[in-house]
Every structure is written in structure tokens, then in C-alpha cells.
Amino acid sequence: VKRLLAVALGVLTAIGGFVDIGDLVASSQAGARFGMAHVWVVVLGVIGICAYAEMSGRVAAVSGRPVFDLVRERLGSRVALANLAGSLLVTVLTLGAELGGVGLALQLATSVNYLLWVPVVGFVLWVALWRVKFDVLENLFGLGGLALVVFIVAFFRLHPDTATLWQQASHPGPPHGEDWGTYWYYAVALFASALTPYEVFFFSSGAVEERWTAKDLSQSKVNVFIGFPLGGLLAIALMATAAVVFHPLSTSVDSLSQAAMPAAMAAGKLGLAAAILGFFAATFGAAVETGLSAGYTAAQYFGWAWGKLRRPAEATRFHTVVMISIAVGVLILLTTIDPVQLTEYSLIFSAVALPLTYLPILVIANDRTYLGNRVNGRLANALGMIFLVIVLAAAAAAVPLMIITRAGGG
Amino acid sequence: LEAAVSRARLLVTVAAFAAAVWGLLVFAVVKPVSPTDFRRNVLQVATSAYDASRTGWLAGRQVLAGQLFSPFAQTAFDDAAKTLSGATKQFGSESPPTAASRQLRDALAPLLDSAVRKLGDASSASEDGDDAALRRAVDDLDRVAGQLDDFIEVHR
């Protein structure tokens, strides 16, 4: 029973922890402007993150070392440095976006401007990463993120025209008034929101922190192959509710208050409270993950002592990088850049950095020196290669699409 | 020596690429506004104003239906007002290059003005708990959103 409970908890936290500010913003925006025409991108992104998260979990569990640690050893310091520069930049940018998301969620509940919340949230995050146990953070915010299930409930309570939604989903493309450039811009953003680089670094480093071994591989697979797709379902629910409420009105979604509106329309104040709680937990949980990921990547590249489970005095430089990353995230927001806009930029730059993250994972997952007979099978390699091609295409297209479409403005 | 030469070549290539990108960016910023650019800008402004009006309308209706709590409603109105204020700023940032562009500007200006006023009315009425005034403002926002939608359809 204890084992079953642990598995269930792992799956539930994987579901709740899947959604972050990128998914909240990109899914709602895409649903409002394009209906369900991008649902295939979410499905594709979920398959991609499942394939690569499984690989990085396996690498960590079998070798006992996180992916980034092995990247430097296996591919040399130059490739690892490019990887570090790209992923650290994107991770800190994403951390800023997540902190902004927490501030916006608090603003929805209190009407106090998010900028006043941001320094407080940054401080609380730093204290939480310093003092609170790893599994407490993971379970608390993972389970809190499950409140986003309210969007699945809202979808059914809004009595959607399923025939129209199916028509949109089965005929991908821009509707009247939109163009292909903008359609692909949002496709790249949605794809990047599912495959953000920090997720695999956090996943593999977390596995090492929790001392996974080859015996834990089945638990890892259950978390990935059940938790992530169900988490993806939450992202689809956000898209679907925006498609039901905003798309028929031809109205864009540019704020978190708009993203929460369908929950209020369908389930009243209780639904709204659940949506805000879900936003808060999802963004704070992701801020925990991005903050730690920044520390993980830097410490693992430079060979410093690292780990949330180590006392700050034993991993000083790791904790310093985490602290500086949080401070940078807060400072980015204090320039008064709109957090939603920051999220859009972080997604596009994530897309650019994706190959730097995913190519090394594929290489290491095929290396018998580290994995013995647990290297990738044919299916994992086929999926890995297919997604590598997609990731390269998304990386090449991201910035040109951003310029051509004026960041989705059309 | 060979390594130093190839490193210098790489540096020159990177510098040339950066200069070209910088030059393109400078050109994009300083080039004069064409009628097409102006029209695109006006349509973006109208679309943002439409989004804000429609969002204000939606939020107002939900307040009247008792579906929102007060801090959320206020934030929703503030977000819509922020979108509208961005649109107004963008509207004033470019001068119309031709007579036709001026006509376009003059057609949108009153709609923008009306959207700003009605959204402000709705926000105040919601904050004061004045349902009758909120209902009026919501109806007005619906009308303005409709007019903005027509404007976008005609000039797209």
C-alpha cells in the first residue's frame, strides 16, 4: 500500500507540476486566437518531453550522475559551455517569468499590483529553497497545481460546441483574420512550453538528489508516461476553455485574469479560487524548479558541490548561483516588463536553445560506458531522432517568426 | 600562427554579422512610415482596443452575474485598461503619412476615446457596487466593441 501511495503521489505531482507559466500563457493565447487548431502541437510536445525525460531519468538512475555532469565529460568543455550558456540564460529568463506569474496570481487574489509582490515572492522562494525539504516543495506545489483540474470541469460546464472544436482540431491552420506566420509562431511557443530545457535538468538532477537507482526506473517511467500526458491534458483544457469563451468573440488573451475567466464563468467564485490557486502553485512550483536548475547546471559544469539536500555551507557556490538567479529574475521584472510578454520571449529563446539541451541527452543515452545495457532501444532512438529534427526546425524558425509576426502581433 | 589567423577570421565574421544585424535594426527603427505600415499599426491598435473592450464587457457581465470576487474583477478591469492604454500610446506614436492615412486615424480616434471612457465607467461602477451603472457601461462596451470589430473588418 505504501508503495502504491508513493507511485500515486509521484504521478499526481508530475501532473500538477507539468504546467508552468509558459503553458498557461501559450495554451490560453493559442486557444483564444486559433481555437483548437494547435492541439496537435501540445500532443507532440508531450510525446517529446516524455521521450527525453525518460532518457534523462534513466541516465541519472543508472549512472547515478545527472545529465549535465555527463555532458561535459562526454562531449567536452566547449560543447558543455555552449549548453550551459544557452540553458542558463533561458532558465533565468524563465525563472523571471515564473516569479512574475506568481505575482500575477497574487494580484488576481488581492488586486495589489504584481510588482509589489515580486520582491516578496523572490525572498520567499529563496527561503523555501534554503530551508524547506525537497519532497515537501515537490509534493506541496505539485498537488496544488492539480487545482487546475477546474479547467477540465469548466470545459464541460461551458457546454462547448464539440463539433466545432473537433473541426478546428482536425483541420490545423489559421482561422479567418489570422495568417500562417502567426499560426507557426504560436506553434513554436507551445512546443517550447512543453519541452523547456530546465525540465530535463531538474528531472535528472532531482533523480540524483533523491538517490534513484536502476530499481526506481519503473517508478520514473510511470511518472513520465502517466503523469506528463495527464499534465498535458491540463494544458489542453486551458486551450479548450479559451477556445470556447474567447475564440467565438475573436478576442485575444493577454493576461492571466483573462485566462482564469472561463473557470469563473463555469464554476463561479469557487472555480475562480481554484484557478488562482492552480496558477499560484504551478508558477511557484516551476520557480522552485527553474531556480534549482540554474544552480544545478552551473555547479555541474564547474564541478562544484551541489544539491538542495546539501547544507548551504557544504554547497556554497551552488546556493549562491540559485540566489543570484532569483535576484536577476526579480530585477528583470522590476524593469516593469510585462510578465506575459517576458514569458513569450522566454518561450521563443527556449525554442532556440532546445537543440543544445536535447542533442547531448540523446548522445549520452546511447553511451554504454554510462548506461551499460540500459542504453536507448530502437523506439527511444527513433523518437529521439524525430524530435531532434523537430527541435532543430523550431530553433531555426523561432526568431525569424518572432520578427516577421511582431511577436505574434500579426 | 594558423590557429591565431583562423581565430581572427572567426572574430571578423562574427563582428561583421553583428554589425549587419545592428544595421538592419537601426534601419527598421529610423525608416519613414509607409502608408502600409501605418495601416498595419492602426489595425493593431483597433484590435487591441477591441480585445480590451470585449474583455471589459465579459468581466462586467460576470460581476453582474455574481461570478467574480471584487479583487479579481478589479484586476480584470485594470488589465483591460492596461491593454487599452498601450494601444492609445501606440496610436499616438506615428504620424499619418498620407491623406488616406489621416482619414483612417480620424475614423479610429473617437472609437478609441469611447472605449477608454466606457471601460473606466465599468471599472468604477464595479468598484462602487453600482449595478445599474455597471449594466449601462457593459452595454456601451458591447456597442463600442461591435463598432471596433466593424472597423477592423472594413479596413483589414
PDB file of C-alpha atoms in Angstrom, chain A residues 2-216:
ATOM      1  CA  LYS A   2       2.847   2.315   0.916  1.00  0.00           C
ATOM      2  CA  ARG A   3       4.478   1.636  -2.449  1.00  0.00           C
ATOM      3  CA  LEU A   4       1.208   2.268  -4.293  1.00  0.00           C
ATOM      4  CA  LEU A   5       0.719   5.526  -2.422  1.00  0.00           C
ATOM      5  CA  ALA A   6       4.238   6.616  -3.343  1.00  0.00           C
ATOM      6  CA  VAL A   7       3.566   5.838  -7.018  1.00  0.00           C
ATOM      7  CA  ALA A   8       0.235   7.700  -6.907  1.00  0.00           C
ATOM      8  CA  LEU A   9       1.866  10.687  -5.231  1.00  0.00           C
ATOM      9  CA  GLY A  10       4.625  10.709  -7.866  1.00  0.00           C
ATOM     10  CA  VAL A  11       2.069  10.660 -10.680  1.00  0.00           C
ATOM     11  CA  LEU A  12      -0.097  13.338  -9.079  1.00  0.00           C
ATOM     12  CA  THR A  13       2.863  15.677  -8.547  1.00  0.00           C
ATOM     13  CA  ALA A  14       4.003  15.029 -12.128  1.00  0.00           C
ATOM     14  CA  ILE A  15       0.514  16.014 -13.357  1.00  0.00           C
ATOM     15  CA  GLY A  16       0.287  19.115 -11.190  1.00  0.00           C
ATOM     16  CA  GLY A  17       3.906  20.067 -11.819  1.00  0.00           C
ATOM     17  CA  PHE A  18       3.677  19.777 -15.603  1.00  0.00           C
ATOM     18  CA  VAL A  19       2.003  23.136 -16.186  1.00  0.00           C
ATOM     19  CA  ASP A  20       4.018  26.341 -15.745  1.00  0.00           C
ATOM     20  CA  ILE A  21       3.626  29.966 -16.801  1.00  0.00           C
ATOM     21  CA  GLY A  22       4.649  29.058 -20.373  1.00  0.00           C
ATOM     22  CA  ASP A  23       1.804  26.546 -20.680  1.00  0.00           C
ATOM     23  CA  LEU A  24      -0.679  28.910 -19.008  1.00  0.00           C
ATOM     24  CA  VAL A  25       0.144  31.747 -21.390  1.00  0.00           C
ATOM     25  CA  ALA A  26       0.778  29.855 -24.637  1.00  0.00           C
ATOM     26  CA  SER A  27      -2.201  27.486 -24.308  1.00  0.00           C
ATOM     27  CA  SER A  28      -4.685  30.248 -23.443  1.00  0.00           C
ATOM     28  CA  GLN A  29      -3.400  32.557 -26.174  1.00  0.00           C
ATOM     29  CA  ALA A  30      -3.436  29.825 -28.808  1.00  0.00           C
ATOM     30  CA  GLY A  31      -6.948  28.702 -27.782  1.00  0.00           C
ATOM     31  CA  ALA A  32      -8.334  32.236 -27.913  1.00  0.00           C
ATOM     32  CA  ARG A  33      -6.862  33.088 -31.312  1.00  0.00           C
ATOM     33  CA  PHE A  34      -6.830  29.758 -33.117  1.00  0.00           C
ATOM     34  CA  GLY A  35      -9.395  27.617 -31.284  1.00  0.00           C
ATOM     35  CA  MET A  36      -8.196  24.018 -31.048  1.00  0.00           C
ATOM     36  CA  ALA A  37      -6.059  24.276 -34.191  1.00  0.00           C
ATOM     37  CA  HIS A  38      -2.858  23.871 -32.151  1.00  0.00           C
ATOM     38  CA  VAL A  39      -3.892  20.868 -30.074  1.00  0.00           C
ATOM     39  CA  TRP A  40      -1.606  18.619 -32.130  1.00  0.00           C
ATOM     40  CA  VAL A  41       1.377  20.730 -31.023  1.00  0.00           C
ATOM     41  CA  VAL A  42       0.598  20.087 -27.345  1.00  0.00           C
ATOM     42  CA  VAL A  43       0.282  16.352 -28.049  1.00  0.00           C
ATOM     43  CA  LEU A  44       3.579  16.418 -29.978  1.00  0.00           C
ATOM     44  CA  GLY A  45       5.283  18.365 -27.192  1.00  0.00           C
ATOM     45  CA  VAL A  46       4.070  15.923 -24.540  1.00  0.00           C
ATOM     46  CA  ILE A  47       5.385  12.943 -26.543  1.00  0.00           C
ATOM     47  CA  GLY A  48       8.714  14.767 -26.937  1.00  0.00           C
ATOM     48  CA  ILE A  49       9.125  15.624 -23.266  1.00  0.00           C
ATOM     49  CA  CYS A  50       8.119  12.059 -22.296  1.00  0.00           C
ATOM     50  CA  ALA A  51      10.779  10.621 -24.608  1.00  0.00           C
ATOM     51  CA  TYR A  52      13.557  12.882 -23.357  1.00  0.00           C
ATOM     52  CA  ALA A  53      12.543  12.954 -19.670  1.00  0.00           C
ATOM     53  CA  GLU A  54      12.547   9.151 -19.666  1.00  0.00           C
ATOM     54  CA  MET A  55      16.044   9.194 -21.189  1.00  0.00           C
ATOM     55  CA  SER A  56      17.412  11.709 -18.700  1.00  0.00           C
ATOM     56  CA  GLY A  57      15.747   9.907 -15.761  1.00  0.00           C
ATOM     57  CA  ARG A  58      17.297   6.637 -16.945  1.00  0.00           C
ATOM     58  CA  VAL A  59      20.729   8.230 -17.369  1.00  0.00           C
ATOM     59  CA  ALA A  60      20.552   9.654 -13.830  1.00  0.00           C
ATOM     60  CA  ALA A  61      19.191   6.476 -12.220  1.00  0.00           C
ATOM     61  CA  VAL A  62      21.643   4.085 -13.884  1.00  0.00           C
ATOM     62  CA  SER A  63      24.811   6.204 -13.805  1.00  0.00           C
ATOM     63  CA  GLY A  64      23.994   7.959 -10.524  1.00  0.00           C
ATOM     64  CA  ARG A  65      25.025  11.228 -12.175  1.00  0.00           C
ATOM     65  CA  PRO A  66      22.874  13.981 -13.658  1.00  0.00           C
ATOM     66  CA  VAL A  67      22.805  14.606 -17.407  1.00  0.00           C
ATOM     67  CA  PHE A  68      24.640  17.924 -17.347  1.00  0.00           C
ATOM     68  CA  ASP A  69      27.515  16.417 -15.383  1.00  0.00           C
ATOM     69  CA  LEU A  70      27.963  13.812 -18.106  1.00  0.00           C
ATOM     70  CA  VAL A  71      27.606  16.281 -20.982  1.00  0.00           C
ATOM     71  CA  ARG A  72      30.879  17.952 -20.084  1.00  0.00           C
ATOM     72  CA  GLU A  73      32.690  14.678 -19.559  1.00  0.00           C
ATOM     73  CA  ARG A  74      31.361  13.030 -22.708  1.00  0.00           C
ATOM     74  CA  LEU A  75      31.227  15.956 -25.168  1.00  0.00           C
ATOM     75  CA  GLY A  76      33.976  18.204 -23.867  1.00  0.00           C
ATOM     76  CA  SER A  77      34.018  21.570 -22.169  1.00  0.00           C
ATOM     77  CA  ARG A  78      33.262  23.633 -25.305  1.00  0.00           C
ATOM     78  CA  VAL A  79      30.007  21.879 -26.161  1.00  0.00           C
ATOM     79  CA  ALA A  80      29.079  21.880 -22.475  1.00  0.00           C
ATOM     80  CA  LEU A  81      29.841  25.593 -22.216  1.00  0.00           C
ATOM     81  CA  ALA A  82      27.537  26.358 -25.168  1.00  0.00           C
ATOM     82  CA  ASN A  83      24.919  24.184 -23.493  1.00  0.00           C
ATOM     83  CA  LEU A  84      25.467  25.949 -20.161  1.00  0.00           C
ATOM     84  CA  ALA A  85      25.292  29.454 -21.659  1.00  0.00           C
ATOM     85  CA  GLY A  86      22.115  28.721 -23.627  1.00  0.00           C
ATOM     86  CA  SER A  87      20.284  26.841 -20.917  1.00  0.00           C
ATOM     87  CA  LEU A  88      21.312  29.144 -18.063  1.00  0.00           C
ATOM     88  CA  LEU A  89      20.163  32.238 -19.960  1.00  0.00           C
ATOM     89  CA  VAL A  90      16.833  30.655 -20.837  1.00  0.00           C
ATOM     90  CA  THR A  91      16.376  29.195 -17.352  1.00  0.00           C
ATOM     91  CA  VAL A  92      16.956  32.541 -15.616  1.00  0.00           C
ATOM     92  CA  LEU A  93      14.603  34.234 -18.098  1.00  0.00           C
ATOM     93  CA  THR A  94      12.013  31.530 -17.390  1.00  0.00           C
ATOM     94  CA  LEU A  95      12.570  31.958 -13.646  1.00  0.00           C
ATOM     95  CA  GLY A  96      11.767  35.660 -14.067  1.00  0.00           C
ATOM     96  CA  ALA A  97       8.601  34.743 -15.958  1.00  0.00           C
ATOM     97  CA  GLU A  98       7.556  32.252 -13.251  1.00  0.00           C
ATOM     98  CA  LEU A  99       8.134  34.824 -10.492  1.00  0.00           C
ATOM     99  CA  GLY A 100       6.017  37.255 -12.499  1.00  0.00           C
ATOM    100  CA  GLY A 101       3.359  34.548 -12.792  1.00  0.00           C
ATOM    101  CA  VAL A 102       3.287  34.109  -9.010  1.00  0.00           C
ATOM    102  CA  GLY A 103       2.986  37.891  -8.626  1.00  0.00           C
ATOM    103  CA  LEU A 104       0.128  37.984 -11.141  1.00  0.00           C
ATOM    104  CA  ALA A 105      -1.680  35.121  -9.378  1.00  0.00           C
ATOM    105  CA  LEU A 106      -1.402  37.023  -6.091  1.00  0.00           C
ATOM    106  CA  GLN A 107      -2.666  40.161  -7.830  1.00  0.00           C
ATOM    107  CA  LEU A 108      -5.738  38.228  -9.006  1.00  0.00           C
ATOM    108  CA  ALA A 109      -6.499  37.283  -5.417  1.00  0.00           C
ATOM    109  CA  THR A 110      -5.735  40.642  -3.810  1.00  0.00           C
ATOM    110  CA  SER A 111      -5.782  43.319  -6.581  1.00  0.00           C
ATOM    111  CA  VAL A 112      -2.412  44.520  -5.214  1.00  0.00           C
ATOM    112  CA  ASN A 113      -0.114  45.208  -8.184  1.00  0.00           C
ATOM    113  CA  TYR A 114       2.134  42.247  -9.017  1.00  0.00           C
ATOM    114  CA  LEU A 115       5.270  44.430  -8.915  1.00  0.00           C
ATOM    115  CA  LEU A 116       4.771  44.866  -5.174  1.00  0.00           C
ATOM    116  CA  TRP A 117       4.571  41.094  -4.772  1.00  0.00           C
ATOM    117  CA  VAL A 118       7.614  40.237  -6.882  1.00  0.00           C
ATOM    118  CA  PRO A 119      10.369  41.062  -4.319  1.00  0.00           C
ATOM    119  CA  VAL A 120       8.361  39.297  -1.597  1.00  0.00           C
ATOM    120  CA  VAL A 121       7.918  36.231  -3.799  1.00  0.00           C
ATOM    121  CA  GLY A 122      11.644  36.258  -4.638  1.00  0.00           C
ATOM    122  CA  PHE A 123      12.520  36.339  -0.934  1.00  0.00           C
ATOM    123  CA  VAL A 124      10.033  33.605  -0.012  1.00  0.00           C
ATOM    124  CA  LEU A 125      11.359  31.451  -2.858  1.00  0.00           C
ATOM    125  CA  TRP A 126      14.920  31.893  -1.647  1.00  0.00           C
ATOM    126  CA  VAL A 127      13.952  30.981   1.932  1.00  0.00           C
ATOM    127  CA  ALA A 128      11.953  27.986   0.686  1.00  0.00           C
ATOM    128  CA  LEU A 129      14.896  26.710  -1.362  1.00  0.00           C
ATOM    129  CA  TRP A 130      17.179  27.272   1.603  1.00  0.00           C
ATOM    130  CA  ARG A 131      15.067  25.808   4.400  1.00  0.00           C
ATOM    131  CA  VAL A 132      12.184  23.657   3.120  1.00  0.00           C
ATOM    132  CA  LYS A 133      12.714  19.983   2.299  1.00  0.00           C
ATOM    133  CA  PHE A 134      12.872  18.926  -1.350  1.00  0.00           C
ATOM    134  CA  ASP A 135       9.970  16.456  -1.193  1.00  0.00           C
ATOM    135  CA  VAL A 136       7.790  18.919   0.740  1.00  0.00           C
ATOM    136  CA  LEU A 137       8.234  21.528  -2.009  1.00  0.00           C
ATOM    137  CA  GLU A 138       7.684  18.979  -4.765  1.00  0.00           C
ATOM    138  CA  ASN A 139       4.543  17.490  -3.222  1.00  0.00           C
ATOM    139  CA  LEU A 140       3.031  20.753  -1.986  1.00  0.00           C
ATOM    140  CA  PHE A 141       3.209  22.605  -5.289  1.00  0.00           C
ATOM    141  CA  GLY A 142       2.690  19.533  -7.457  1.00  0.00           C
ATOM    142  CA  LEU A 143      -0.543  18.731  -5.629  1.00  0.00           C
ATOM    143  CA  GLY A 144      -1.530  22.420  -5.539  1.00  0.00           C
ATOM    144  CA  GLY A 145      -1.128  22.539  -9.321  1.00  0.00           C
ATOM    145  CA  LEU A 146      -3.842  19.872  -9.528  1.00  0.00           C
ATOM    146  CA  ALA A 147      -6.343  22.638  -8.768  1.00  0.00           C
ATOM    147  CA  LEU A 148      -6.035  23.411 -12.485  1.00  0.00           C
ATOM    148  CA  VAL A 149      -8.335  20.421 -12.992  1.00  0.00           C
ATOM    149  CA  VAL A 150     -11.008  23.102 -12.594  1.00  0.00           C
ATOM    150  CA  PHE A 151     -10.398  23.920 -16.277  1.00  0.00           C
ATOM    151  CA  ILE A 152     -11.426  20.395 -17.270  1.00  0.00           C
ATOM    152  CA  VAL A 153     -14.594  20.793 -15.183  1.00  0.00           C
ATOM    153  CA  ALA A 154     -15.134  24.266 -16.650  1.00  0.00           C
ATOM    154  CA  PHE A 155     -14.813  22.914 -20.176  1.00  0.00           C
ATOM    155  CA  PHE A 156     -17.751  20.558 -19.671  1.00  0.00           C
ATOM    156  CA  ARG A 157     -19.828  23.097 -17.739  1.00  0.00           C
ATOM    157  CA  LEU A 158     -19.458  25.655 -20.544  1.00  0.00           C
ATOM    158  CA  HIS A 159     -21.415  23.282 -22.843  1.00  0.00           C
ATOM    159  CA  PRO A 160     -18.934  23.505 -25.704  1.00  0.00           C
ATOM    160  CA  ASP A 161     -19.843  23.018 -29.318  1.00  0.00           C
ATOM    161  CA  THR A 162     -17.732  19.873 -29.644  1.00  0.00           C
ATOM    162  CA  ALA A 163     -18.338  19.574 -33.386  1.00  0.00           C
ATOM    163  CA  THR A 164     -16.748  22.988 -33.966  1.00  0.00           C
ATOM    164  CA  LEU A 165     -13.842  22.220 -31.648  1.00  0.00           C
ATOM    165  CA  TRP A 166     -13.250  18.907 -33.406  1.00  0.00           C
ATOM    166  CA  GLN A 167     -13.398  20.689 -36.768  1.00  0.00           C
ATOM    167  CA  GLN A 168     -10.704  23.127 -35.552  1.00  0.00           C
ATOM    168  CA  ALA A 169      -8.535  20.348 -34.106  1.00  0.00           C
ATOM    169  CA  SER A 170      -8.776  18.139 -37.174  1.00  0.00           C
ATOM    170  CA  HIS A 171      -8.108  20.955 -39.663  1.00  0.00           C
ATOM    171  CA  PRO A 172      -4.978  22.670 -38.328  1.00  0.00           C
ATOM    172  CA  GLY A 173      -4.351  26.110 -39.750  1.00  0.00           C
ATOM    173  CA  PRO A 174      -5.112  29.774 -39.177  1.00  0.00           C
ATOM    174  CA  PRO A 175      -8.776  30.826 -38.987  1.00  0.00           C
ATOM    175  CA  HIS A 176     -10.190  33.888 -40.789  1.00  0.00           C
ATOM    176  CA  GLY A 177      -8.242  37.017 -39.853  1.00  0.00           C
ATOM    177  CA  GLU A 178      -5.036  35.172 -38.874  1.00  0.00           C
ATOM    178  CA  ASP A 179      -2.068  34.203 -41.049  1.00  0.00           C
ATOM    179  CA  TRP A 180       0.247  31.206 -41.290  1.00  0.00           C
ATOM    180  CA  GLY A 181       3.204  33.119 -39.818  1.00  0.00           C
ATOM    181  CA  THR A 182       1.338  33.826 -36.590  1.00  0.00           C
ATOM    182  CA  TYR A 183      -0.013  30.277 -36.558  1.00  0.00           C
ATOM    183  CA  TRP A 184       3.510  28.846 -36.678  1.00  0.00           C
ATOM    184  CA  TYR A 185       4.789  31.408 -34.174  1.00  0.00           C
ATOM    185  CA  TYR A 186       2.314  30.104 -31.597  1.00  0.00           C
ATOM    186  CA  ALA A 187       3.057  26.513 -32.630  1.00  0.00           C
ATOM    187  CA  VAL A 188       6.757  27.061 -31.809  1.00  0.00           C
ATOM    188  CA  ALA A 189       5.881  28.773 -28.493  1.00  0.00           C
ATOM    189  CA  LEU A 190       3.557  25.914 -27.488  1.00  0.00           C
ATOM    190  CA  PHE A 191       6.109  23.294 -28.457  1.00  0.00           C
ATOM    191  CA  ALA A 192       8.798  25.091 -26.446  1.00  0.00           C
ATOM    192  CA  SER A 193       6.456  25.374 -23.458  1.00  0.00           C
ATOM    193  CA  ALA A 194       6.259  21.579 -23.285  1.00  0.00           C
ATOM    194  CA  LEU A 195       9.983  20.993 -23.807  1.00  0.00           C
ATOM    195  CA  THR A 196      11.611  23.784 -21.772  1.00  0.00           C
ATOM    196  CA  PRO A 197      15.280  22.897 -21.111  1.00  0.00           C
ATOM    197  CA  TYR A 198      15.043  23.304 -17.328  1.00  0.00           C
ATOM    198  CA  GLU A 199      12.591  20.402 -17.072  1.00  0.00           C
ATOM    199  CA  VAL A 200      15.112  17.735 -18.058  1.00  0.00           C
ATOM    200  CA  PHE A 201      17.915  19.227 -15.951  1.00  0.00           C
ATOM    201  CA  PHE A 202      15.602  19.376 -12.956  1.00  0.00           C
ATOM    202  CA  PHE A 203      14.285  15.896 -13.609  1.00  0.00           C
ATOM    203  CA  SER A 204      17.726  14.267 -13.827  1.00  0.00           C
ATOM    204  CA  SER A 205      19.305  16.286 -11.001  1.00  0.00           C
ATOM    205  CA  GLY A 206      16.247  15.648  -8.813  1.00  0.00           C
ATOM    206  CA  ALA A 207      16.624  11.922  -9.507  1.00  0.00           C
ATOM    207  CA  VAL A 208      20.211  12.069  -8.252  1.00  0.00           C
ATOM    208  CA  GLU A 209      19.169  14.122  -5.210  1.00  0.00           C
ATOM    209  CA  GLU A 210      16.537  11.522  -4.350  1.00  0.00           C
ATOM    210  CA  ARG A 211      19.170   8.787  -4.869  1.00  0.00           C
ATOM    211  CA  TRP A 212      17.332   6.924  -7.588  1.00  0.00           C
ATOM    212  CA  THR A 213      18.880   3.666  -8.720  1.00  0.00           C
ATOM    213  CA  ALA A 214      18.052   1.301 -11.563  1.00  0.00           C
ATOM    214  CA  LYS A 215      15.370  -0.131  -9.252  1.00  0.00           C
ATOM    215  CA  ASP A 216      13.494   3.168  -9.421  1.00  0.00           C
TER     216      ASP A 216
END
